[in-house]
Amino acid sequence: MLKTGGHIDYNTEVITVRHVSKSFGENHVLRGVDLKLHNGENLVVLGRSGTGKSVLIKLISGLLKPDSGTIEVLGEHVDELNEKELQQLRLKIGFSFQNSALYDSMTVRENLEFPLVRNKRHLSRAEINHEVEDVLDAVGLLNTINQMPSELSGGQRKRIGIARTLILRPEIMLYDEPTAGLDPITCIEINGLINEVQEKYKTSSIIITHDLACAKSVGDRIVMLLDGRFERQGSFDEIFDTDDERVKPFHDYNFIT
Amino acid sequence: MIKNIQRILIELANIHRFVMRFFREVFMPPYEFKEIVRQCYVVGWKSLPLISLTGFITGVVFTNQSRPSLAEFGATSWLPALISIAIIRALAPLVTALIASGKVGSQIGAELGSMKVTEQIDAMEVSGTNPFKFLVVSRVLATTISIPILSFYTAAVGLFGAFLSVNQNENTSFRVYFDQVFDAVTFLDVFSLVLKAVVFGFTIGIVGCYQGYHSSKGTEGVGKAANWAVVMSMFLVFVEEILIVQIIQAMRA
Ligand SMILES: Nc1ncnc2c1ncn2[C@@H]1O[C@H](COP(=O)(O)OP(=O)(O)OP(=O)(O)O)[C@@H](O)[C@H]1O
Ligand SMILES: [Mg+2]
């Protein structure tokens, strides 16, 4: 199930994170994080619960501000942009939230239209409908188009969440635990979807997960967040070729019975 | 004690910043007209049954309670004028605002609170929509527009309730009653109704949105947001009522 490449350009970095720190009061979550995402690459971020993985991608998308350090996305310094420039940049970043964050007062169709009608005002009604049906088809949920989010299962919500971010054709995708809490078959479907997105839309992605099967099947490269820093990185096998007690349990829990 | 005062001061500063942000963004395009209209419908239409009932009862009860005092002086013929002034100057905007604080304020607080907690507000932000404009500005405008309209409606229903009572007891006809009612009101009375209602409406909207937008993580955060939205907007409505009455009195003199 190991991944066979994409079209990765190791000479272009779409995201560059340098020495980023972030604390919440006394809680020092990130302590000097460095990270690179190459063009076309699927980068998996592993780490225990509460190590600040979600915080990291919120920093990248400008939802949170770093205490120190710099974050460059597609050549722009995120923390130096004004409101408008940030909004423009965000259109190129798809953010799939840990809990899907679907708008629960709107139907699936309205959820998907929402970013579209607001950001691509020149589109006609027919074009919007076409786009919506296109991404829904890509995640295999065309039949749910008129349902409310509350009527969907967790896995369906995840996929709709991914569809909603795909609809703006982002250059970068940030997936926050796309397979958490899902059954193995749905996980495999989602992993397939992530790889398909990489192929079809030529995106570069950061995938946050605890799920090593997911890491193995979607990751071109894996980094591990330990004690507020990325201490290990490499391919799947390189990462787990260690006796480090902070790393081994991840592997053993998943693959040894 | 000092910690509490500090917390209140920080809260006030945050609210001030929130209000300033509202005024900065309300005039900036793009305008979310569709959402404003939808919110007006939610705020206005949905509180209509409760407001009708309360307005009507207020009119009847106020009339019945005032009658004995006037009767002592044989002055029950002044009832329509008294009712009209009381309802238009004070009761209509106040009753409307208190009902709306409970019904609309809590709903806004809970709705935005749960959107905040489930990261829907963050999701809007990262998908290139300004959530403050879409969620907050539209709701605050909706309450600021709807509460004055509702207040006039409450006044009408209240005056009608009072009429039924007066008609029953004093045999005053519809024409005579409303002639006296309208004779008693001055421009300043109507102005004070509108001024109060606009201020109350703005308060209910902004407090509900503030509480929701800043609600803490977790489901109990949502309940707290809704609860505080009601408590705080009712308190502010009373404070504003007192202040506006002073201002209007000064203008009258
Ligand atoms: N807005 C915030 N305010 C205060 N503390 C926060 C905030 N966001 C995150 N934290 C804290 O930062 C730490 C890391 O949180 P984060 O959500 O990034 O963890 P995570 O690595 O994504 O964990 P999980 O795998 O459980 O999702 C936690 O201790 C959390 O309490
Ligand atoms: Mg997380």
XYZ file of C-alpha atoms and ligand atoms in Angstrom:
542
model
C 0.000 0.000 0.000
C 3.081 2.207 -0.063
C 2.788 5.331 -2.157
C 4.399 5.644 -5.520
C 5.490 9.245 -5.946
C 3.569 12.159 -7.410
C 5.115 14.946 -9.354
C 7.081 16.447 -6.549
C 9.356 19.383 -7.209
C 11.867 19.370 -4.377
C 13.299 22.719 -5.462
C 10.162 24.763 -4.813
C 8.821 25.251 -1.328
C 5.175 26.239 -1.096
C 5.252 26.483 2.699
C 8.287 27.429 4.761
C 7.971 27.605 8.531
C 10.996 28.988 10.406
C 11.567 28.799 14.188
C 7.922 29.280 15.002
C 6.856 29.378 18.644
C 3.361 29.626 20.049
C 2.197 29.642 23.661
C -1.190 29.928 25.293
C -0.440 31.483 28.663
C 1.865 29.066 30.453
C 1.215 26.353 27.900
C 4.196 26.412 25.513
C 2.784 24.432 22.640
C 5.223 25.014 19.772
C 8.851 25.770 20.603
C 10.785 26.620 17.479
C 9.185 24.607 14.706
C 10.809 24.369 11.279
C 8.935 22.866 8.368
C 9.046 22.788 4.587
C 6.399 21.667 2.173
C 7.533 21.066 -1.398
C 5.449 21.620 -4.485
C 3.242 18.605 -5.146
C 4.215 16.823 -1.968
C 2.000 15.074 0.571
C 3.546 15.721 3.964
C 2.239 13.791 6.948
C 2.516 15.315 10.419
C 2.405 12.816 13.263
C 2.245 13.642 16.937
C 0.462 12.882 20.148
C -2.798 14.492 21.086
C -2.260 18.018 22.347
C 1.199 18.503 20.842
C -0.044 21.395 18.734
C -0.657 19.900 15.317
C -3.914 21.740 14.827
C -2.296 24.900 16.168
C 0.433 24.554 13.529
C -1.922 24.535 10.558
C -4.013 27.305 12.074
C -0.814 29.355 12.162
C -0.170 28.506 8.531
C -3.620 29.658 7.466
C -3.366 32.815 9.578
C -6.144 31.889 12.024
C -3.596 32.238 14.829
C -0.543 34.481 15.028
C 2.864 33.075 16.003
C 4.651 34.538 19.040
C 7.918 34.419 17.141
C 9.292 33.008 13.893
C 8.121 33.412 10.311
C 5.684 31.566 8.085
C 5.884 31.844 4.331
C 3.095 30.466 2.163
C 3.372 30.607 -1.631
C 6.045 33.258 -1.256
C 4.076 35.522 1.106
C 4.736 36.146 4.782
C 1.430 35.233 6.391
C 1.866 37.362 9.508
C 2.684 40.504 7.510
C -0.366 40.485 5.254
C -3.295 42.817 5.765
C -6.869 41.535 5.991
C -7.465 41.712 2.260
C -4.208 40.120 1.153
C -4.705 37.361 3.706
C -8.174 36.720 2.310
C -6.713 36.428 -1.189
C -4.025 34.033 -0.023
C -6.529 31.893 1.842
C -8.408 31.209 -1.371
C -5.381 29.201 -2.435
C -5.347 27.195 0.801
C -7.948 24.528 1.508
C -8.455 23.827 5.195
C -10.269 20.639 6.121
C -11.149 20.890 9.810
C -10.738 18.148 12.379
C -14.490 18.135 13.078
C -15.512 19.049 9.495
C -16.995 22.419 10.601
C -19.903 22.190 8.162
C -22.374 25.080 8.411
C -25.202 23.256 10.095
C -27.909 25.758 9.219
C -27.289 25.112 5.512
C -27.822 22.143 3.207
C -24.877 20.334 1.638
C -25.420 22.281 -1.572
C -25.434 25.623 0.268
C -22.333 24.629 2.202
C -20.472 24.026 -1.031
C -21.835 27.129 -2.751
C -20.928 29.371 0.143
C -17.235 29.942 -0.678
C -17.983 29.969 -4.382
C -20.669 32.665 -4.625
C -18.674 34.912 -2.337
C -15.330 34.646 -4.067
C -16.134 33.978 -7.709
C -18.865 36.504 -8.339
C -18.684 36.249 -12.103
C -19.977 32.650 -12.126
C -23.473 32.013 -13.464
C -26.044 29.888 -11.654
C -25.456 26.992 -14.048
C -21.683 27.161 -13.593
C -22.070 27.150 -9.817
C -24.338 24.111 -9.951
C -21.884 22.381 -12.222
C -18.939 23.063 -9.897
C -20.901 21.879 -6.845
C -21.931 18.648 -8.525
C -18.424 18.137 -9.826
C -16.719 18.199 -6.401
C -19.544 16.252 -4.783
C -19.039 13.599 -7.400
C -15.297 13.636 -6.709
C -15.953 12.735 -3.056
C -18.680 10.272 -4.087
C -21.576 11.945 -2.300
C -23.706 13.403 -5.061
C -26.804 11.803 -3.507
C -26.550 13.905 -0.320
C -26.765 17.243 -2.113
C -30.048 18.330 -0.514
C -29.430 16.909 2.955
C -28.583 18.843 6.102
C -25.200 18.182 7.764
C -26.996 16.782 10.823
C -28.351 13.967 8.649
C -24.900 12.817 7.558
C -22.545 10.316 9.154
C -19.137 11.355 10.456
C -17.345 10.000 7.401
C -19.761 11.698 5.037
C -19.304 14.979 6.889
C -15.531 14.657 6.539
C -15.830 14.122 2.826
C -18.240 17.036 2.389
C -15.792 19.164 4.372
C -13.029 18.174 1.976
C -15.297 18.858 -1.002
C -16.071 22.324 0.335
C -12.383 23.185 0.436
C -11.724 21.651 -2.990
C -14.348 23.778 -4.662
C -12.058 26.827 -4.763
C -9.345 24.718 -6.436
C -6.700 25.378 -3.771
C -3.000 24.948 -4.459
C -2.405 23.770 -0.913
C -4.561 21.439 1.175
C -4.379 21.214 4.951
C -6.101 18.107 6.302
C -6.628 17.957 10.068
C -7.056 14.296 11.019
C -9.027 13.266 7.961
C -9.494 9.672 9.127
C -9.946 10.096 12.881
C -12.833 8.100 14.276
C -13.757 6.387 11.005
C -14.039 2.709 10.166
C -11.185 1.079 8.183
C -13.063 0.978 4.908
C -13.993 4.652 5.068
C -10.368 5.401 6.029
C -9.155 3.662 2.910
C -11.643 5.650 0.843
C -10.452 8.914 2.359
C -6.800 8.014 1.844
C -7.647 7.274 -1.773
C -9.394 10.623 -1.999
C -6.356 12.463 -0.640
C -4.099 10.826 -3.192
C -6.605 11.481 -5.935
C -6.730 15.153 -4.999
C -2.944 15.314 -5.163
C -2.995 13.772 -8.643
C -6.049 15.459 -10.098
C -5.773 18.992 -8.728
C -1.957 19.075 -8.438
C -2.090 20.180 -4.819
C 0.579 20.133 -2.151
C -0.812 18.916 1.162
C -0.148 18.694 4.851
C -1.980 15.776 6.427
C -2.235 15.627 10.197
C -2.993 12.210 11.588
C -2.505 9.594 14.293
C -3.376 6.879 11.860
C -0.232 5.190 10.594
C -2.020 3.292 7.857
C -3.140 6.647 6.556
C 0.362 8.078 6.980
C 1.814 5.191 5.059
C -0.607 5.302 2.167
C -0.721 9.065 1.567
C 2.606 10.400 2.837
C 5.516 11.191 0.538
C 7.381 12.323 3.622
C 6.579 12.139 7.316
C 7.522 14.469 10.151
C 6.929 13.899 13.811
C 6.088 16.633 16.305
C 7.768 15.904 19.639
C 7.947 18.326 22.560
C 7.042 21.329 20.441
C 9.552 20.636 17.658
C 9.963 18.443 14.609
C 12.662 16.093 15.728
C 12.231 13.324 13.224
C 11.518 13.358 9.541
C 11.865 11.053 6.577
C 10.062 8.233 4.871
C 7.770 5.960 6.802
C 10.453 3.349 7.498
C 13.102 5.916 8.430
C 10.838 7.509 11.012
C 10.208 4.295 12.897
C 13.709 2.893 12.710
C 14.420 3.988 16.278
C 14.252 2.985 19.917
C 12.936 6.382 21.033
C 10.195 5.660 23.570
C 8.233 8.661 22.344
C 8.068 7.275 18.811
C 7.910 3.492 19.020
C 4.427 3.198 20.575
C 2.875 4.846 17.506
C 4.168 2.053 15.336
C 3.732 -0.807 17.771
C 0.142 0.077 18.551
C -0.794 0.091 14.903
C 1.147 -2.842 13.578
C 1.907 -5.270 16.423
C -0.829 -7.236 18.125
C -12.101 41.588 44.254
C -9.344 43.332 42.314
C -9.290 40.389 39.962
C -13.020 40.754 39.336
C -12.739 44.449 38.589
C -9.866 43.704 36.280
C -11.966 41.129 34.463
C -14.866 43.520 34.037
C -12.532 46.207 32.682
C -10.985 43.804 30.202
C -14.444 42.697 29.142
C -15.506 46.328 28.627
C -12.432 47.000 26.521
C -13.212 43.946 24.405
C -16.812 45.035 23.932
C -15.645 48.496 22.953
C -13.333 46.987 20.356
C -16.174 44.796 19.086
C -18.496 47.787 18.695
C -15.797 49.820 16.915
C -15.207 46.930 14.555
C -18.923 46.893 13.792
C -18.904 50.552 12.803
C -15.791 50.080 10.735
C -17.197 47.157 8.792
C -20.829 48.152 8.450
C -20.102 50.716 5.730
C -17.545 48.664 3.842
C -18.606 46.595 0.832
C -19.442 43.847 0.106
C -22.885 44.191 1.675
C -24.683 41.027 2.700
C -28.192 42.259 1.787
C -29.706 38.834 1.443
C -28.480 37.766 4.854
C -29.723 41.014 6.462
C -33.204 40.476 5.054
C -33.176 36.861 6.197
C -32.135 37.902 9.702
C -34.860 40.577 9.836
C -37.330 37.842 9.047
C -35.904 35.614 11.775
C -35.832 38.397 14.366
C -39.113 40.063 13.495
C -41.430 37.394 12.294
C -40.497 34.763 14.825
C -40.987 37.001 17.857
C -44.335 38.258 16.554
C -46.642 35.785 18.367
C -45.016 36.347 21.760
C -44.900 40.121 21.282
C -48.550 40.205 20.213
C -49.626 38.375 23.319
C -47.460 40.405 25.684
C -48.364 43.738 24.088
C -52.057 42.965 24.279
C -51.947 41.848 27.900
C -49.840 44.866 28.859
C -52.481 47.169 27.368
C -55.376 45.462 29.154
C -53.665 45.100 32.503
C -52.249 48.619 32.551
C -55.705 50.026 31.818
C -57.398 47.945 34.472
C -54.789 48.869 37.065
C -54.948 52.596 36.300
C -58.726 52.847 36.353
C -59.298 52.832 40.153
C -56.790 55.636 40.768
C -58.376 57.856 38.121
C -61.869 56.901 39.287
C -61.089 58.338 42.729
C -60.915 61.776 41.099
C -63.764 61.004 38.730
C -61.282 61.335 35.915
C -61.728 58.067 34.044
C -62.284 60.080 30.893
C -58.542 60.752 30.957
C -57.815 57.057 30.596
C -57.148 57.070 26.830
C -54.667 59.934 27.127
C -52.889 58.334 30.055
C -52.707 54.941 28.349
C -51.467 56.439 25.137
C -48.628 58.344 26.782
C -47.602 55.432 28.959
C -47.608 52.909 26.145
C -45.871 55.031 23.545
C -43.326 56.710 25.766
C -42.395 53.804 27.978
C -44.132 50.459 27.743
C -43.977 49.595 24.043
C -40.203 49.893 23.503
C -39.398 48.433 26.906
C -41.687 45.416 26.633
C -40.505 44.751 23.090
C -36.856 45.012 24.078
C -37.234 42.726 27.085
C -39.060 40.072 25.085
C -36.501 40.357 22.305
C -33.596 40.144 24.767
C -34.952 36.828 25.948
C -35.979 35.411 22.612
C -33.673 36.952 20.042
C -30.646 37.690 22.234
C -30.389 34.168 23.536
C -30.888 32.733 20.082
C -28.119 34.853 18.574
C -25.809 34.022 21.492
C -26.428 30.298 21.186
C -26.236 30.243 17.411
C -22.961 32.127 17.102
C -21.623 30.350 20.187
C -22.121 26.944 18.658
C -20.685 28.134 15.354
C -17.632 29.355 17.228
C -17.222 26.154 19.229
C -17.555 23.895 16.187
C -15.062 26.054 14.243
C -17.650 27.105 11.653
C -16.547 30.717 12.134
C -12.928 29.722 11.480
C -14.094 27.781 8.442
C -15.739 30.912 7.023
C -12.633 32.900 7.690
C -10.334 30.502 5.827
C -12.678 30.190 2.882
C -12.395 33.875 2.062
C -15.568 35.167 3.714
C -15.452 37.780 6.421
C -17.438 36.072 9.203
C -17.794 39.304 11.173
C -19.590 40.897 8.278
C -21.670 37.886 7.364
C -22.696 36.893 10.887
C -22.360 39.918 13.154
C -23.049 42.943 10.973
C -26.119 41.360 9.400
C -27.585 40.332 12.768
C -26.959 43.661 14.456
C -28.490 45.551 11.534
C -31.456 43.190 11.599
C -32.190 43.790 15.281
C -31.620 47.541 14.915
C -34.171 47.663 12.100
C -36.653 45.133 13.469
C -36.990 46.230 17.091
C -38.316 49.733 16.191
C -40.851 48.194 13.799
C -41.825 45.655 16.429
C -42.139 48.436 19.012
C -44.692 50.265 16.879
C -46.518 46.995 16.473
C -46.456 46.381 20.236
C -47.813 49.902 20.776
C -50.644 49.241 18.335
C -51.567 45.930 19.935
C -51.294 47.403 23.425
C -53.498 50.375 22.514
C -56.015 47.994 21.033
C -56.027 45.857 24.195
C -56.550 49.006 26.235
C -59.362 50.033 23.909
C -61.226 46.780 24.555
C -61.049 47.448 28.278
C -62.094 51.095 27.964
C -64.854 50.186 25.552
C -66.217 47.566 27.959
C -66.111 49.734 31.046
C -66.554 53.330 29.902
C -68.446 52.656 26.670
C -65.984 54.813 24.760
C -66.308 54.322 21.005
C -63.429 53.347 18.755
C -63.364 56.809 17.126
C -63.420 58.772 20.348
C -60.841 56.532 21.974
C -58.310 56.821 19.193
C -58.975 60.554 18.761
C -57.990 61.036 22.383
C -55.061 58.655 22.071
C -53.565 60.545 19.146
C -54.323 63.953 20.673
C -52.241 63.059 23.693
C -49.072 62.048 21.835
C -46.549 64.623 20.743
C -43.799 64.345 18.196
C -41.296 64.004 21.022
C -43.124 60.936 22.365
C -42.885 59.156 19.047
C -39.296 60.289 18.686
C -38.458 58.839 22.077
C -40.076 55.527 21.111
C -37.975 55.330 17.962
C -34.777 56.419 19.683
C -35.193 53.892 22.473
C -36.113 51.088 20.120
C -33.121 51.730 17.865
C -30.749 51.806 20.832
C -32.325 48.701 22.387
C -32.250 46.835 19.088
C -28.601 47.651 18.534
C -27.791 46.591 22.098
C -29.579 43.248 21.837
C -27.868 42.463 18.548
C -24.381 43.488 19.539
C -24.494 41.834 22.981
C -25.815 38.552 21.573
C -23.180 38.541 18.845
C -20.390 39.508 21.216
C -21.227 36.732 23.657
C -21.514 34.158 20.897
C -18.442 35.290 18.991
C -16.312 35.142 22.116
C -17.802 32.068 23.718
C -15.324 29.633 25.204
C -14.659 26.158 23.925
C -16.942 23.309 24.876
C -20.685 22.894 24.924
C -21.133 24.684 28.229
C -19.597 27.708 26.507
C -22.647 27.847 24.231
C -25.085 27.795 27.148
C -23.103 30.472 28.921
C -23.038 32.636 25.805
C -26.821 32.429 25.453
C -27.347 33.058 29.139
C -25.016 36.040 29.339
C -26.500 37.504 26.186
C -29.885 37.701 27.936
C -28.630 38.927 31.299
C -26.348 41.556 29.842
C -28.763 42.925 27.255
C -31.620 43.177 29.771
C -29.355 45.024 32.175
C -28.156 47.391 29.464
C -31.713 47.988 28.234
C -32.696 49.225 31.705
C -29.623 51.440 31.987
C -30.271 52.910 28.542
C -33.937 53.407 29.367
C -32.982 55.569 32.331
C -30.444 57.566 30.325
C -32.731 58.164 27.358
C -35.602 59.274 29.589
C -33.248 61.893 31.083
C -32.248 63.100 27.642
C -35.843 63.320 26.435
C -36.856 65.177 29.619
C -34.105 67.678 28.956
C -35.341 68.141 25.400
C -38.911 68.603 26.615
C -37.944 71.435 28.928
N -7.312 28.829 21.075
C -6.623 28.231 22.061
N -6.534 28.813 23.275
C -5.849 28.238 24.268
N -5.198 27.066 24.167
C -5.250 26.431 22.992
C -5.965 26.976 21.875
N -5.841 26.136 20.838
C -5.095 25.103 21.289
N -4.716 25.277 22.566
C -3.878 24.374 23.352
O -2.767 23.996 22.560
C -2.480 22.647 22.734
C -2.395 21.945 21.405
O -3.669 21.910 20.824
P -3.931 21.257 19.393
O -5.396 21.370 19.147
O -3.034 21.855 18.390
O -3.532 19.741 19.633
P -3.456 18.606 18.543
O -2.032 18.256 18.381
O -4.198 19.008 17.335
O -4.205 17.430 19.297
P -5.315 16.418 18.739
O -4.578 15.330 18.087
O -6.015 15.954 19.975
O -6.203 17.180 17.836
C -3.521 22.074 23.663
O -2.940 21.944 24.945
C -4.613 23.116 23.692
O -5.160 23.188 24.984
Mg -5.973 18.597 16.464
